[in-house]
Amino acid sequence: MSKTLTLTRPDDWHLHLRDGEMLKAVLPETARHFARAIVMPNLVPPVVTSDDARAYRQRILAALPEGARFEPLMTLYLTDETDPDDVARAKAEGLIHAVKLYPAGATTNSASGVRSFDRIQPVLERMAEIGLPLCVHGEVTDADIDIFDREAVFIDRVLDPLRRRTQGLRVVMEHITTEGAVQYARSDTGGDLGATITTHHLVINRNHILAGGIRPHYYCLPVAKRESHRRALLEAATSGDARFFLGTDSAPHPDPDKLSACGCAGCFTATDTMAILAEVFETSDALDRLEGFASRHGPAFYRLPENDTRIVLRRGAPRRGGGTLDTGAGPVTIFDPGFDLHWQVET
Ligand code: NCD
Ligand code: ZN
């Protein structure tokens, strides 16, 4: 008899859906398994105002396959010009569920991110008042800080001071990659700090990117760190600690943009995320904790109900992950975890 695993339908608390032809092709990959996703606003140009978010939400709904049920949870891209009243109105009408902070220049399409922390303070204070979470891309961008240290330095120099001067602000440390970030998330006991962990950071370390040939499809930001950090993330994800939840950071780029002399950052993991996670949690003897990580801790942090439908995964014959998703914007390589997948989502 084959083994099955029934889970409350999961949500993705950090997702890049893009726009246009790319949106059309990647959205079904998420909507097939996930009920909701926190949708990243780093389009070109970015989703900055509530009007932008309303229009983008409509484009996402229009791109859904016939009969699909999926709820995009919109975010605004924080800039030095963000208007606190616009943010508050968008939250009050139920349109947005978070505001995203990209330090200017930190990652893909972050050129209009935050430059002056003084100027965004009134927005942060309003968000603290109304309980709207700030999703943080936690990397400094200083040229003299080593890329592998950028998350750790951000926590010390930016995140911790920001949280101290903005009492009550709810913060999600997005796509954490280090043991230090795990420890920092655990240092909060007030329920105002959460951390998302991606699928790929539970699977790869920096050797996967750089040893034995350079592998652009494993390059993302924040860049994967050494193995001890991957282990710390795995321990956090499988610990049952509700401060840690799934945000895939699935970030599609057409292959020519990845396989270039200056390749884009991002791993496209939407397609097989649940199968990969089942494999990873099973190997860690923690299959019973997968539902918490993928389906329960996120809604609890975002103060939303858990989904009332389920998915069933079945353990069967091994298959290889990876492959290519053809999109109207060009081929996109699907993340290959480098091990066989035994689990498959059935419904
Ligand atoms: C993301 C993208 O491509 O939009 N890339 C990535 O490597 N994660 C941006 C981001 O979340 O940093
Ligand atoms: Zn992202």
Short mmCIF file of C-alpha atoms and ligand atoms in Angstrom, two decimals:
data_model
loop_
_atom_site.label_atom_id
_atom_site.label_comp_id
_atom_site.label_asym_id
_atom_site.label_seq_id
_atom_site.Cartn_x
_atom_site.Cartn_y
_atom_site.Cartn_z
CA MET A 1 0.00 0.00 0.00
CA SER A 2 1.40 3.41 -0.86
CA LYS A 3 1.68 6.07 1.77
CA THR A 4 -0.34 9.28 1.62
CA LEU A 5 -0.08 12.53 3.49
CA THR A 6 -3.08 14.84 3.86
CA LEU A 7 -2.39 18.48 4.66
CA THR A 8 -4.42 21.62 5.09
CA ARG A 9 -3.92 23.34 1.73
CA PRO A 10 -0.68 25.34 1.96
CA ASP A 11 -0.01 29.01 1.25
CA ASP A 12 3.11 30.64 -0.10
CA TRP A 13 4.10 33.64 2.00
CA HIS A 14 6.63 35.02 -0.51
CA LEU A 15 6.09 34.63 -4.24
CA HIS A 16 7.09 36.37 -7.47
CA LEU A 17 4.35 36.08 -10.09
CA ARG A 18 5.65 38.72 -12.53
CA ASP A 19 3.28 40.06 -15.17
CA GLY A 20 2.09 39.50 -18.75
CA GLU A 21 3.10 36.27 -20.45
CA MET A 22 5.27 35.14 -17.54
CA LEU A 23 2.41 35.61 -15.08
CA LYS A 24 0.12 33.54 -17.30
CA ALA A 25 2.57 30.66 -17.35
CA VAL A 26 3.77 30.59 -13.74
CA LEU A 27 0.52 31.35 -11.91
CA PRO A 28 -1.02 27.87 -12.55
CA GLU A 29 2.13 26.27 -11.11
CA THR A 30 1.36 27.90 -7.76
CA ALA A 31 -2.46 27.89 -7.92
CA ARG A 32 -2.46 24.12 -8.48
CA HIS A 33 -1.33 23.45 -4.89
CA PHE A 34 -1.51 26.71 -2.95
CA ALA A 35 -4.62 28.59 -1.84
CA ARG A 36 -3.01 31.99 -1.31
CA ALA A 37 0.29 33.74 -1.74
CA ILE A 38 1.88 36.96 -0.59
CA VAL A 39 2.67 38.46 -3.97
CA MET A 40 5.91 40.41 -4.28
CA PRO A 41 5.61 43.90 -5.75
CA ASN A 42 8.97 44.12 -7.59
CA LEU A 43 7.56 44.52 -11.07
CA VAL A 44 9.03 46.97 -13.54
CA PRO A 45 7.82 49.56 -12.60
CA PRO A 46 7.11 48.39 -9.04
CA VAL A 47 3.73 48.13 -7.32
CA VAL A 48 3.99 51.27 -5.22
CA THR A 49 0.50 52.64 -4.63
CA SER A 50 -2.82 51.07 -3.71
CA ASP A 51 -4.01 51.78 -7.25
CA ASP A 52 -1.05 49.81 -8.61
CA ALA A 53 -1.85 46.90 -6.28
CA ARG A 54 -5.54 46.91 -7.21
CA ALA A 55 -4.72 46.81 -10.92
CA TYR A 56 -2.07 44.09 -10.47
CA ARG A 57 -4.49 41.99 -8.43
CA GLN A 58 -7.00 42.19 -11.28
CA ARG A 59 -4.35 41.09 -13.78
CA ILE A 60 -3.51 38.10 -11.58
CA LEU A 61 -7.15 37.07 -11.22
CA ALA A 62 -7.62 37.44 -14.99
CA ALA A 63 -4.63 35.16 -15.60
CA LEU A 64 -6.00 32.33 -13.46
CA PRO A 65 -6.96 29.17 -15.32
CA GLU A 66 -10.69 28.51 -15.64
CA GLY A 67 -12.10 27.20 -12.37
CA ALA A 68 -8.93 27.75 -10.32
CA ARG A 69 -9.36 29.11 -6.82
CA PHE A 70 -6.46 31.25 -5.68
CA GLU A 71 -6.27 34.37 -3.59
CA PRO A 72 -3.41 36.79 -4.28
CA LEU A 73 -2.46 38.65 -1.10
CA MET A 74 -1.10 41.94 -2.34
CA THR A 75 1.85 43.94 -1.05
CA LEU A 76 3.17 47.43 -1.68
CA TYR A 77 6.74 48.23 -2.55
CA LEU A 78 8.05 50.67 0.04
CA THR A 79 9.82 53.74 -1.32
CA ASP A 80 11.02 56.96 0.23
CA GLU A 81 7.82 58.53 -1.15
CA THR A 82 5.27 56.03 0.19
CA ASP A 83 2.23 57.79 1.64
CA PRO A 84 1.13 56.42 5.06
CA ASP A 85 -2.52 57.28 4.32
CA ASP A 86 -2.51 55.32 1.06
CA VAL A 87 -1.04 52.32 2.90
CA ALA A 88 -3.64 52.55 5.67
CA ARG A 89 -6.51 52.80 3.18
CA ALA A 90 -5.26 49.79 1.21
CA LYS A 91 -5.05 47.74 4.40
CA ALA A 92 -8.51 48.90 5.56
CA GLU A 93 -10.14 47.79 2.33
CA GLY A 94 -8.48 44.36 2.66
CA LEU A 95 -6.39 44.87 -0.49
CA ILE A 96 -2.88 44.61 0.96
CA HIS A 97 -1.49 42.30 3.62
CA ALA A 98 2.05 43.60 3.90
CA VAL A 99 4.50 46.24 2.72
CA LYS A 100 7.81 45.11 1.28
CA LEU A 101 11.08 46.73 2.13
CA TYR A 102 13.88 46.33 -0.39
CA PRO A 103 17.02 48.25 0.43
CA ALA A 104 17.80 50.10 -2.83
CA GLY A 105 19.90 47.91 -5.10
CA ALA A 106 19.69 44.74 -2.96
CA THR A 107 18.17 42.47 -5.58
CA THR A 108 16.18 42.10 -8.82
CA ASN A 109 14.19 45.29 -9.59
CA SER A 110 15.03 47.00 -6.31
CA ALA A 111 16.42 50.22 -7.77
CA SER A 112 13.53 52.26 -6.36
CA GLY A 113 13.81 50.67 -2.93
CA VAL A 114 14.43 52.47 0.33
CA ARG A 115 17.35 54.89 0.52
CA SER A 116 16.44 56.96 3.53
CA PHE A 117 15.24 55.19 6.67
CA ASP A 118 14.30 58.57 8.19
CA ARG A 119 11.85 59.22 5.41
CA ILE A 120 10.03 55.90 5.80
CA GLN A 121 9.68 56.18 9.58
CA PRO A 122 6.16 57.72 9.45
CA VAL A 123 4.98 54.81 7.26
CA LEU A 124 6.50 52.27 9.64
CA GLU A 125 4.81 53.93 12.58
CA ARG A 126 1.45 53.88 10.88
CA MET A 127 1.96 50.20 10.01
CA ALA A 128 2.74 49.42 13.65
CA GLU A 129 -0.49 51.18 14.67
CA ILE A 130 -2.67 49.26 12.23
CA GLY A 131 -0.86 45.91 12.60
CA LEU A 132 0.30 45.69 8.98
CA PRO A 133 3.41 43.50 8.61
CA LEU A 134 6.62 44.73 7.00
CA CYS A 135 8.28 42.09 4.83
CA VAL A 136 11.99 42.71 4.80
CA HIS A 137 14.61 41.78 2.24
CA GLY A 138 17.37 41.64 4.82
CA GLU A 139 20.61 42.44 3.06
CA VAL A 140 22.81 45.51 3.14
CA THR A 141 24.08 46.64 -0.22
CA ASP A 142 27.41 48.25 0.71
CA ALA A 143 30.06 47.31 -1.81
CA ASP A 144 32.56 46.70 0.98
CA ILE A 145 30.41 44.08 2.70
CA ASP A 146 31.03 40.57 1.46
CA ILE A 147 27.95 39.12 -0.24
CA PHE A 148 27.92 36.16 2.16
CA ASP A 149 27.82 38.55 5.16
CA ARG A 150 25.12 40.91 3.93
CA GLU A 151 22.28 39.32 5.86
CA ALA A 152 24.16 39.22 9.16
CA VAL A 153 25.24 42.84 8.82
CA PHE A 154 21.70 43.89 7.91
CA ILE A 155 20.30 42.36 11.10
CA ASP A 156 22.82 44.23 13.27
CA ARG A 157 22.91 47.55 11.49
CA VAL A 158 19.42 47.94 10.06
CA LEU A 159 16.80 45.48 11.26
CA ASP A 160 17.44 45.51 14.97
CA PRO A 161 17.65 49.33 15.24
CA LEU A 162 14.54 49.66 13.03
CA ARG A 163 12.54 47.34 15.28
CA ARG A 164 13.76 49.10 18.44
CA ARG A 165 12.67 52.51 17.20
CA THR A 166 9.32 51.26 15.88
CA GLN A 167 7.66 49.56 18.82
CA GLY A 168 4.89 47.18 17.85
CA LEU A 169 5.91 46.89 14.19
CA ARG A 170 5.26 43.38 12.91
CA VAL A 171 8.13 42.15 10.74
CA VAL A 172 8.73 39.16 8.50
CA MET A 173 12.38 38.40 7.87
CA GLU A 174 12.08 37.15 4.31
CA HIS A 175 13.98 34.17 2.91
CA ILE A 176 16.44 33.83 5.78
CA THR A 177 19.69 32.09 4.93
CA THR A 178 21.83 32.06 8.06
CA GLU A 179 22.01 30.55 11.50
CA GLY A 180 22.25 34.10 12.87
CA ALA A 181 18.91 34.99 11.30
CA VAL A 182 17.33 31.89 12.83
CA GLN A 183 18.67 32.94 16.23
CA TYR A 184 17.49 36.51 15.78
CA ALA A 185 13.97 35.33 14.85
CA ARG A 186 13.97 33.13 17.93
CA SER A 187 15.03 36.00 20.17
CA ASP A 188 11.59 37.59 19.77
CA THR A 189 8.93 36.31 22.11
CA GLY A 190 6.26 38.92 21.47
CA GLY A 191 4.78 37.33 18.34
CA ASP A 192 5.70 40.32 16.18
CA LEU A 193 8.58 38.70 14.33
CA GLY A 194 8.32 35.88 11.81
CA ALA A 195 10.68 34.47 9.20
CA THR A 196 10.05 32.82 5.88
CA ILE A 197 12.29 30.03 4.62
CA THR A 198 12.45 29.06 0.96
CA THR A 199 12.37 25.60 -0.51
CA HIS A 200 15.74 25.97 -2.19
CA HIS A 201 17.57 27.22 0.91
CA LEU A 202 16.54 23.98 2.63
CA VAL A 203 18.17 22.04 -0.21
CA ILE A 204 21.27 23.81 -1.48
CA ASN A 205 24.36 25.33 0.03
CA ARG A 206 26.89 27.51 -1.74
CA ASN A 207 28.79 24.53 -3.11
CA HIS A 208 25.78 23.70 -5.25
CA ILE A 209 26.24 27.07 -6.97
CA LEU A 210 30.00 27.16 -7.29
CA ALA A 211 31.73 23.79 -6.91
CA GLY A 212 32.46 21.75 -10.01
CA GLY A 213 31.19 24.42 -12.40
CA ILE A 214 28.99 27.46 -11.97
CA ARG A 215 25.26 26.70 -11.84
CA PRO A 216 23.24 29.82 -12.53
CA HIS A 217 19.91 28.15 -11.75
CA TYR A 218 20.99 27.85 -8.11
CA TYR A 219 21.90 31.52 -7.87
CA CYS A 220 19.41 33.60 -5.95
CA LEU A 221 19.43 36.40 -3.43
CA PRO A 222 20.14 36.18 -0.62
CA VAL A 223 22.75 33.79 -1.97
CA ALA A 224 22.85 30.32 -0.37
CA LYS A 225 25.42 30.08 2.42
CA ARG A 226 27.61 27.27 3.75
CA GLU A 227 26.20 23.89 4.81
CA SER A 228 26.05 24.70 8.53
CA HIS A 229 23.60 27.48 7.73
CA ARG A 230 21.44 25.21 5.58
CA ARG A 231 21.30 22.82 8.52
CA ALA A 232 20.21 25.62 10.85
CA LEU A 233 17.40 26.54 8.43
CA LEU A 234 16.34 22.92 8.18
CA GLU A 235 16.30 22.62 11.94
CA ALA A 236 14.16 25.77 12.22
CA ALA A 237 11.72 24.71 9.49
CA THR A 238 11.24 21.23 10.93
CA SER A 239 11.19 22.30 14.59
CA GLY A 240 7.49 23.09 14.76
CA ASP A 241 8.34 26.65 15.88
CA ALA A 242 5.50 28.83 14.52
CA ARG A 243 7.83 31.77 13.90
CA PHE A 244 9.11 29.96 10.79
CA PHE A 245 6.93 29.40 7.73
CA LEU A 246 7.14 28.74 4.00
CA GLY A 247 7.82 31.55 1.57
CA THR A 248 9.15 29.91 -1.58
CA ASP A 249 10.55 33.09 -3.14
CA SER A 250 9.88 31.26 -6.39
CA ALA A 251 11.34 33.80 -8.82
CA PRO A 252 11.13 32.91 -12.51
CA HIS A 253 13.50 34.39 -15.07
CA PRO A 254 13.68 33.32 -18.73
CA ASP A 255 16.72 31.10 -19.27
CA PRO A 256 18.61 33.62 -21.42
CA ASP A 257 18.51 36.05 -18.48
CA LYS A 258 19.86 33.39 -16.11
CA LEU A 259 22.46 31.96 -18.50
CA SER A 260 24.19 35.21 -19.17
CA ALA A 261 27.51 36.86 -18.35
CA CYS A 262 25.56 38.82 -15.75
CA GLY A 263 22.79 36.40 -14.81
CA CYS A 264 19.68 37.28 -12.81
CA ALA A 265 19.11 36.05 -9.27
CA GLY A 266 16.17 33.76 -8.60
CA CYS A 267 15.18 30.09 -8.41
CA PHE A 268 11.87 28.97 -9.89
CA THR A 269 10.59 26.47 -7.36
CA ALA A 270 6.79 26.74 -7.56
CA THR A 271 6.21 23.58 -9.59
CA ASP A 272 7.63 20.95 -7.23
CA THR A 273 7.84 22.81 -3.94
CA MET A 274 5.46 20.57 -2.00
CA ALA A 275 7.07 17.39 -3.33
CA ILE A 276 10.54 18.68 -2.47
CA LEU A 277 9.47 19.76 1.01
CA ALA A 278 7.86 16.38 1.68
CA GLU A 279 11.14 14.73 0.72
CA VAL A 280 13.19 17.08 2.88
CA PHE A 281 10.90 16.78 5.91
CA GLU A 282 10.74 13.00 5.53
CA THR A 283 14.52 12.76 5.46
CA SER A 284 14.58 14.82 8.66
CA ASP A 285 12.01 12.50 10.21
CA ALA A 286 9.64 15.44 10.52
CA LEU A 287 6.83 14.77 8.04
CA ASP A 288 4.35 15.52 10.81
CA ARG A 289 5.72 19.07 11.02
CA LEU A 290 5.27 19.90 7.32
CA GLU A 291 1.68 21.04 7.78
CA GLY A 292 2.70 23.55 10.43
CA PHE A 293 5.45 24.98 8.25
CA ALA A 294 3.50 25.13 4.98
CA SER A 295 -0.13 25.57 6.08
CA ARG A 296 -0.54 26.78 9.65
CA HIS A 297 2.22 29.07 10.90
CA GLY A 298 1.83 31.57 8.06
CA PRO A 299 -1.91 32.23 8.55
CA ALA A 300 -1.30 32.50 12.29
CA PHE A 301 1.32 35.20 11.76
CA TYR A 302 -0.76 37.07 9.18
CA ARG A 303 -3.89 36.70 11.34
CA LEU A 304 -5.82 34.97 8.60
CA PRO A 305 -7.87 31.78 8.83
CA GLU A 306 -6.27 28.52 7.83
CA ASN A 307 -7.51 27.12 4.54
CA ASP A 308 -10.52 24.85 4.76
CA THR A 309 -9.50 22.57 1.90
CA ARG A 310 -6.78 19.93 1.81
CA ILE A 311 -4.15 18.51 -0.46
CA VAL A 312 -3.09 14.89 -0.60
CA LEU A 313 0.46 13.83 -1.34
CA ARG A 314 1.17 10.24 -2.31
CA ARG A 315 4.51 8.48 -2.00
CA GLY A 316 5.32 6.52 -5.13
CA ALA A 317 7.99 5.70 -7.66
CA PRO A 318 10.96 8.04 -7.71
CA ARG A 319 11.13 10.72 -10.40
CA ARG A 320 13.57 13.48 -11.22
CA GLY A 321 12.59 17.08 -10.53
CA GLY A 322 13.59 20.00 -12.71
CA GLY A 323 12.77 20.39 -16.38
CA THR A 324 11.55 23.40 -18.27
CA LEU A 325 8.37 25.44 -18.18
CA ASP A 326 7.64 27.00 -21.54
CA THR A 327 6.29 30.51 -21.21
CA GLY A 328 5.39 33.23 -23.66
CA ALA A 329 8.40 35.09 -22.25
CA GLY A 330 10.79 32.22 -22.98
CA PRO A 331 11.74 28.93 -21.31
CA VAL A 332 12.09 28.89 -17.51
CA THR A 333 14.15 26.21 -15.80
CA ILE A 334 12.33 24.51 -12.93
CA PHE A 335 14.42 24.08 -9.78
CA ASP A 336 16.06 20.64 -9.65
CA PRO A 337 16.74 19.62 -6.05
CA GLY A 338 19.39 17.15 -7.21
CA PHE A 339 17.70 14.16 -5.58
CA ASP A 340 14.81 11.94 -6.61
CA LEU A 341 11.30 12.96 -5.64
CA HIS A 342 9.03 10.25 -4.27
CA TRP A 343 6.08 12.42 -3.29
CA GLN A 344 3.52 13.81 -5.67
CA VAL A 345 0.60 16.11 -4.94
CA GLU A 346 -2.57 14.35 -6.04
CA THR A 347 -5.24 16.96 -5.50
C1 NCD B 1 13.96 37.81 -6.70
C2 NCD B 1 13.45 38.17 -8.09
O1 NCD B 1 13.95 37.64 -9.07
O2 NCD B 1 12.51 38.99 -8.19
N1 NCD B 1 15.20 37.11 -6.85
C3 NCD B 1 15.77 36.31 -5.94
O3 NCD B 1 16.90 35.87 -6.14
N2 NCD B 1 15.14 35.96 -4.84
C4 NCD B 1 14.07 39.03 -5.88
C5 NCD B 1 14.23 38.74 -4.41
O4 NCD B 1 13.31 38.26 -3.75
O5 NCD B 1 15.31 39.03 -3.88
ZN ZN B 2 11.71 37.33 -3.39
#
